[in-house]
Amino acid sequence: MSELSLFLPDPSATDRLGAALARVVRGGDVLALIGDLGAGKSALARALIRALTTPDEEVPSPTFTLVQTYDPADGERPMIWHFDLYRLDDPEEALALAIEDAFAEGISLIEWPDRLGALLPADRLDIRLGPDASGAGRIATLSERGRWAGRLPAEPAFFPDPPPR
C-alpha cells in the first residue's frame, strides 16, 4: 500500500485511526498532518498521543507554543513531539524548536508541514484530512513515503472503517 483513503464518519473514528497509528509508530517517525483549519489535524494528533500516553492526557493544540512534548506510558517508546508550524515565517525557525532532535529520536506529529520546506524529511507518512463529498464526515488519505513504504498493514481490521468504495 502506498496510499489509502479512509472515511472517518465521526470523532470516534478519528480516535480509532490515531490508536491504530500508535501501534506502528517508532523512533524517528514523522507524520505530516495536512489539511485546512478545522480539518481534524489536532484531533488526530490528540488521539495518537493519548494512545501512547494515557486516555486522559491533556493535549492542548501547540498553536502558540509551536511544540509540545509527551513521555509515552511505555518507557521503552521514544518521546512524542507535536508541532504546529502555522505561525512560522521561515523554515529555519523550526531549528530553534529542536526539530532535528525530534526527527532523529522521537515520534514527530507535524501540523502545517509545508512550512518546513526542504527541512521536511522525505521519510514520512503524509496524512491529508478533509471533508468527504457529502459533508457527513472526513476523509483521511494516508501516503507512505520513504521508510514508511509498506509499513501500514493492509488488513481492514487495522483501520477504523473500511475504505470508501
Protein backbone atom coordinates (compact mmCIF):
# COMPACT_ATOMS: atom_id res chain seq x y z
CA MET A 1 0.00 0.00 0.00
CA SER A 2 1.41 3.39 -0.88
CA GLU A 3 -1.80 5.40 -0.48
CA LEU A 4 -5.08 4.64 1.22
CA SER A 5 -8.20 6.77 1.78
CA LEU A 6 -10.38 6.15 4.81
CA PHE A 7 -13.81 7.54 5.62
CA LEU A 8 -14.00 8.91 9.18
CA PRO A 9 -17.73 9.39 9.86
CA ASP A 10 -17.33 10.84 13.36
CA PRO A 11 -14.78 11.87 16.02
CA SER A 12 -14.60 8.32 17.41
CA ALA A 13 -13.36 7.07 14.01
CA THR A 14 -10.62 9.71 14.15
CA ASP A 15 -9.73 8.44 17.63
CA ARG A 16 -9.57 4.86 16.34
CA LEU A 17 -7.28 5.90 13.49
CA GLY A 18 -4.98 7.63 15.98
CA ALA A 19 -4.89 4.49 18.13
CA ALA A 20 -4.17 2.32 15.07
CA LEU A 21 -1.28 4.56 14.03
CA ALA A 22 0.09 4.49 17.60
CA ARG A 23 0.57 0.73 17.20
CA VAL A 24 3.03 1.16 14.31
CA VAL A 25 4.97 4.37 15.03
CA ARG A 26 8.56 4.15 16.24
CA GLY A 27 11.51 6.39 16.96
CA GLY A 28 12.47 8.68 14.09
CA ASP A 29 8.99 8.58 12.54
CA VAL A 30 7.49 11.73 11.07
CA LEU A 31 3.75 12.08 10.50
CA ALA A 32 2.85 15.11 8.38
CA LEU A 33 -0.71 16.21 9.18
CA ILE A 34 -2.08 18.12 6.20
CA GLY A 35 -5.39 19.95 5.89
CA ASP A 36 -7.18 23.24 6.21
CA LEU A 37 -8.13 24.86 9.51
CA GLY A 38 -10.67 22.62 11.24
CA ALA A 39 -9.81 19.55 9.14
CA GLY A 40 -9.06 17.42 12.20
CA LYS A 41 -5.26 17.57 12.37
CA SER A 42 -5.18 18.36 16.11
CA ALA A 43 -7.91 15.79 16.83
CA LEU A 44 -5.91 13.04 15.13
CA ALA A 45 -2.70 14.10 16.89
CA ARG A 46 -4.53 14.14 20.24
CA ALA A 47 -5.87 10.62 19.66
CA LEU A 48 -2.45 9.26 18.76
CA ILE A 49 -0.78 10.97 21.73
CA ARG A 50 -3.43 9.67 24.15
CA ALA A 51 -3.00 6.16 22.76
CA LEU A 52 0.73 6.35 23.57
CA THR A 53 0.39 8.14 26.93
CA THR A 54 -2.88 7.89 28.89
CA PRO A 55 -6.51 8.23 27.77
CA ASP A 56 -6.92 11.38 29.87
CA GLU A 57 -3.64 13.07 28.85
CA GLU A 58 -4.12 16.81 28.44
CA VAL A 59 -3.17 17.54 24.82
CA PRO A 60 -3.57 21.23 24.01
CA SER A 61 -3.02 22.44 20.49
CA PRO A 62 0.54 23.78 20.20
CA THR A 63 -0.64 26.72 18.09
CA PHE A 64 1.01 29.30 20.35
CA THR A 65 3.80 27.25 21.92
CA LEU A 66 4.67 25.73 18.49
CA VAL A 67 5.67 22.43 20.11
CA GLN A 68 4.53 20.20 22.98
CA THR A 69 6.34 17.05 24.09
CA TYR A 70 4.97 13.96 25.79
CA ASP A 71 6.52 10.98 27.52
CA PRO A 72 4.86 7.73 26.46
CA ALA A 73 3.38 5.41 29.08
CA ASP A 74 5.72 2.66 27.84
CA GLY A 75 9.17 3.85 28.89
CA GLU A 76 10.69 1.89 26.02
CA ARG A 77 8.95 4.14 23.45
CA PRO A 78 10.51 7.44 22.35
CA MET A 79 9.30 10.91 23.27
CA ILE A 80 6.38 12.28 21.25
CA TRP A 81 6.76 15.73 19.70
CA HIS A 82 3.65 17.60 18.50
CA PHE A 83 4.47 20.60 16.30
CA ASP A 84 2.07 23.23 14.97
CA LEU A 85 4.07 25.28 12.48
CA TYR A 86 1.24 27.53 11.26
CA ARG A 87 2.89 30.66 12.66
CA LEU A 88 6.36 30.00 11.20
CA ASP A 89 7.54 32.53 8.64
CA ASP A 90 10.79 30.78 7.74
CA PRO A 91 11.62 27.06 7.83
CA GLU A 92 14.86 27.83 9.70
CA GLU A 93 12.77 28.94 12.70
CA ALA A 94 11.90 25.28 13.27
CA LEU A 95 15.53 24.56 14.15
CA ALA A 96 15.10 26.58 17.36
CA LEU A 97 12.35 24.10 18.34
CA ALA A 98 14.86 21.20 18.37
CA ILE A 99 13.01 19.69 15.43
CA GLU A 100 16.16 17.90 14.26
CA ASP A 101 16.32 16.06 17.62
CA ALA A 102 12.67 15.11 17.24
CA PHE A 103 13.29 13.75 13.74
CA ALA A 104 16.31 11.74 14.89
CA GLU A 105 14.92 10.17 18.05
CA GLY A 106 11.26 10.94 18.64
CA ILE A 107 7.86 10.45 17.11
CA SER A 108 7.05 13.72 15.33
CA LEU A 109 3.50 14.84 14.58
CA ILE A 110 3.62 17.96 12.43
CA GLU A 111 0.69 20.21 11.65
CA TRP A 112 1.32 22.55 8.70
CA PRO A 113 4.37 20.56 7.50
CA ASP A 114 4.58 22.65 4.31
CA ARG A 115 6.10 25.42 6.49
CA LEU A 116 9.27 23.31 6.75
CA GLY A 117 10.09 23.50 3.06
CA ALA A 118 13.24 21.48 2.35
CA LEU A 119 13.60 20.60 6.06
CA LEU A 120 10.62 18.22 5.85
CA PRO A 121 12.05 14.69 5.82
CA ALA A 122 11.42 12.55 2.75
CA ASP A 123 10.81 9.56 5.03
CA ARG A 124 7.36 10.28 6.42
CA LEU A 125 3.71 9.37 6.50
CA ASP A 126 1.56 12.11 4.96
CA ILE A 127 -1.97 12.20 6.37
CA ARG A 128 -4.25 14.51 4.41
CA LEU A 129 -7.52 15.30 6.20
CA GLY A 130 -10.53 16.96 4.66
CA PRO A 131 -14.31 16.80 4.44
CA ASP A 132 -15.90 14.00 2.46
CA ALA A 133 -18.07 14.92 -0.53
CA SER A 134 -21.32 14.68 1.45
CA GLY A 135 -20.02 16.77 4.34
CA ALA A 136 -21.05 13.99 6.75
CA GLY A 137 -17.52 13.19 7.90
CA ARG A 138 -13.86 13.34 6.96
CA ILE A 139 -11.61 11.58 4.54
CA ALA A 140 -8.10 10.69 5.73
CA THR A 141 -5.66 9.89 2.93
CA LEU A 142 -2.51 8.18 4.14
CA SER A 143 0.52 8.29 1.82
CA GLU A 144 3.60 6.26 2.74
CA ARG A 145 6.90 7.86 1.76
CA GLY A 146 10.45 6.56 2.06
CA ARG A 147 10.92 4.24 5.04
CA TRP A 148 7.15 4.21 5.57
CA ALA A 149 6.62 2.26 2.33
CA GLY A 150 4.80 -0.95 3.18
CA ARG A 151 4.69 -0.26 6.94
CA LEU A 152 0.95 0.11 7.34
CA PRO A 153 -0.98 -3.15 7.48
CA ALA A 154 -3.40 -3.62 4.61
CA GLU A 155 -5.93 -5.64 6.57
CA PRO A 156 -9.22 -3.79 7.18
CA ALA A 157 -9.28 -4.66 10.90
CA PHE A 158 -6.31 -2.33 11.45
CA PHE A 159 -8.23 0.70 10.27
CA PRO A 160 -11.29 2.35 11.86
CA ASP A 161 -13.66 1.73 8.95
CA PRO A 162 -13.34 0.12 5.55
CA PRO A 163 -12.10 2.36 2.75
CA PRO A 164 -14.93 4.09 0.82
CA ARG A 165 -15.90 2.46 -2.46
